[in-house]
XYZ file of C-alpha atoms in Angstrom:
107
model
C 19.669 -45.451 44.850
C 18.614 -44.747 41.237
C 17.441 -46.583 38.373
C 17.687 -46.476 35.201
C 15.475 -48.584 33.366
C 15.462 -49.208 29.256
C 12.031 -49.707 27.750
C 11.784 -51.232 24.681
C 8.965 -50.247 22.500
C 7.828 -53.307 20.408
C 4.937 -52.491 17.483
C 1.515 -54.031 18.378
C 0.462 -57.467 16.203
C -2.327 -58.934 15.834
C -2.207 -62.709 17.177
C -5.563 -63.893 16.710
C -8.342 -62.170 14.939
C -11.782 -63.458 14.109
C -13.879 -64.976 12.259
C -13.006 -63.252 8.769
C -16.488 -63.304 7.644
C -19.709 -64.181 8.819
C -22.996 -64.361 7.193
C -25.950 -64.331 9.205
C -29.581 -63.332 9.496
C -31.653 -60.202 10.180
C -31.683 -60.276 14.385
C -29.001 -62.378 14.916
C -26.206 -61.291 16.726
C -22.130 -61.289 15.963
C -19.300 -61.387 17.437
C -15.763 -61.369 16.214
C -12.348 -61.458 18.361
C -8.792 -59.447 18.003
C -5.770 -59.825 20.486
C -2.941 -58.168 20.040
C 0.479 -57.875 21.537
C 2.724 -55.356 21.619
C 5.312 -52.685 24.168
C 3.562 -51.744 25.938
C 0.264 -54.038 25.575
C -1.644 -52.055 23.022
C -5.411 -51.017 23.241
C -8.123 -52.341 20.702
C -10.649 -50.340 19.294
C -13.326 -50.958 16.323
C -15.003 -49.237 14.002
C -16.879 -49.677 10.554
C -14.843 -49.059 7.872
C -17.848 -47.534 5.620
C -18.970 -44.996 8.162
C -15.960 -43.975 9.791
C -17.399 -42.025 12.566
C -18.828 -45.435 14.109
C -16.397 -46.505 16.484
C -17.694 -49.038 18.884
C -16.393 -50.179 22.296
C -12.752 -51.179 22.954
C -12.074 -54.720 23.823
C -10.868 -57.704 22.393
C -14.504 -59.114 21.475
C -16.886 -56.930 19.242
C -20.229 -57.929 19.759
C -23.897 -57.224 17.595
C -26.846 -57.539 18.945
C -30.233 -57.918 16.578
C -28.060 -57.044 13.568
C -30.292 -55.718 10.615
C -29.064 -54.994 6.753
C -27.577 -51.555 7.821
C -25.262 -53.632 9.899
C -23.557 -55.300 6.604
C -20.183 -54.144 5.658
C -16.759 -54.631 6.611
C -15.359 -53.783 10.835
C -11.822 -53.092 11.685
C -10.176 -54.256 14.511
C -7.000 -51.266 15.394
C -4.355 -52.270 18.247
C -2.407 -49.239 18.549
C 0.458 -48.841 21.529
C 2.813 -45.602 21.658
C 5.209 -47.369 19.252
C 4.395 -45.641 16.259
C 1.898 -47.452 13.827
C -1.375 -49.221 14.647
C -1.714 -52.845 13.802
C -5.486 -53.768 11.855
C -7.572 -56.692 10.661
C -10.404 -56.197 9.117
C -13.897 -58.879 8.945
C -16.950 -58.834 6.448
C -20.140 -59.266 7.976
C -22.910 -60.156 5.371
C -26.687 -59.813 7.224
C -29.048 -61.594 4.958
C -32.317 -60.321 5.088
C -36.039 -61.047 5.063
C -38.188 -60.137 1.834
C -41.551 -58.751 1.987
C -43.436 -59.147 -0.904
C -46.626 -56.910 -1.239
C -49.292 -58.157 -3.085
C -51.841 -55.728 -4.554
C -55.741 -57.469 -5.460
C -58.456 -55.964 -7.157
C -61.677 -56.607 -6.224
């Protein structure tokens, strides 16, 4: 007996994605969330939108360990399916830092 089965291809959405922005402090670490739905379920990547050769593990959490200043600047969240177009969010992440202050005495 044969089959015929009709697969509907449904674009991927993002259903919950966060936090928007965080601000934290030099070695702190970060995470933000994305899940997304779609036909069929659609696989999450991230990256960093200002250096767009740093992709980072898939998976619905993105996690920073011992962030530092280069760490500041805005992370995409991509769930893409085979139904065309991707679906994105994107987060700030603001990574305040510690000031050094060099003091020069004559003696």
């Amino acid at each position: 007996m044969f089959f015929n089965f009709l697969h509907s291809l449904v674009l991927p959405s993002i259903q919950s994605f966060g936090p928007m922005n965080q601000t934290v402090n030099e070695t702190d670490y970060v995470t933000f969330f994305c899940n997304a739905t779609g036909n069929p379920l659609p696989t999450i990547t991230w990256s960093k939108l200002e250096d767009g050769s740093a992709v980072f593990p898939g998976g619905t959490e993105l996690v920073l360990n011992s962030v530092n200043r280069i760490d500041t600047g805005t992370y995409v969240c991509t769930a893409r399916n085979s139904a065309f177009r991707p679906a994105t969010a994107t987060a700030n992440l603001t990574v305040q830092c510690k000031c050094y202050v060099m003091v020069k005495t004559r003696l």
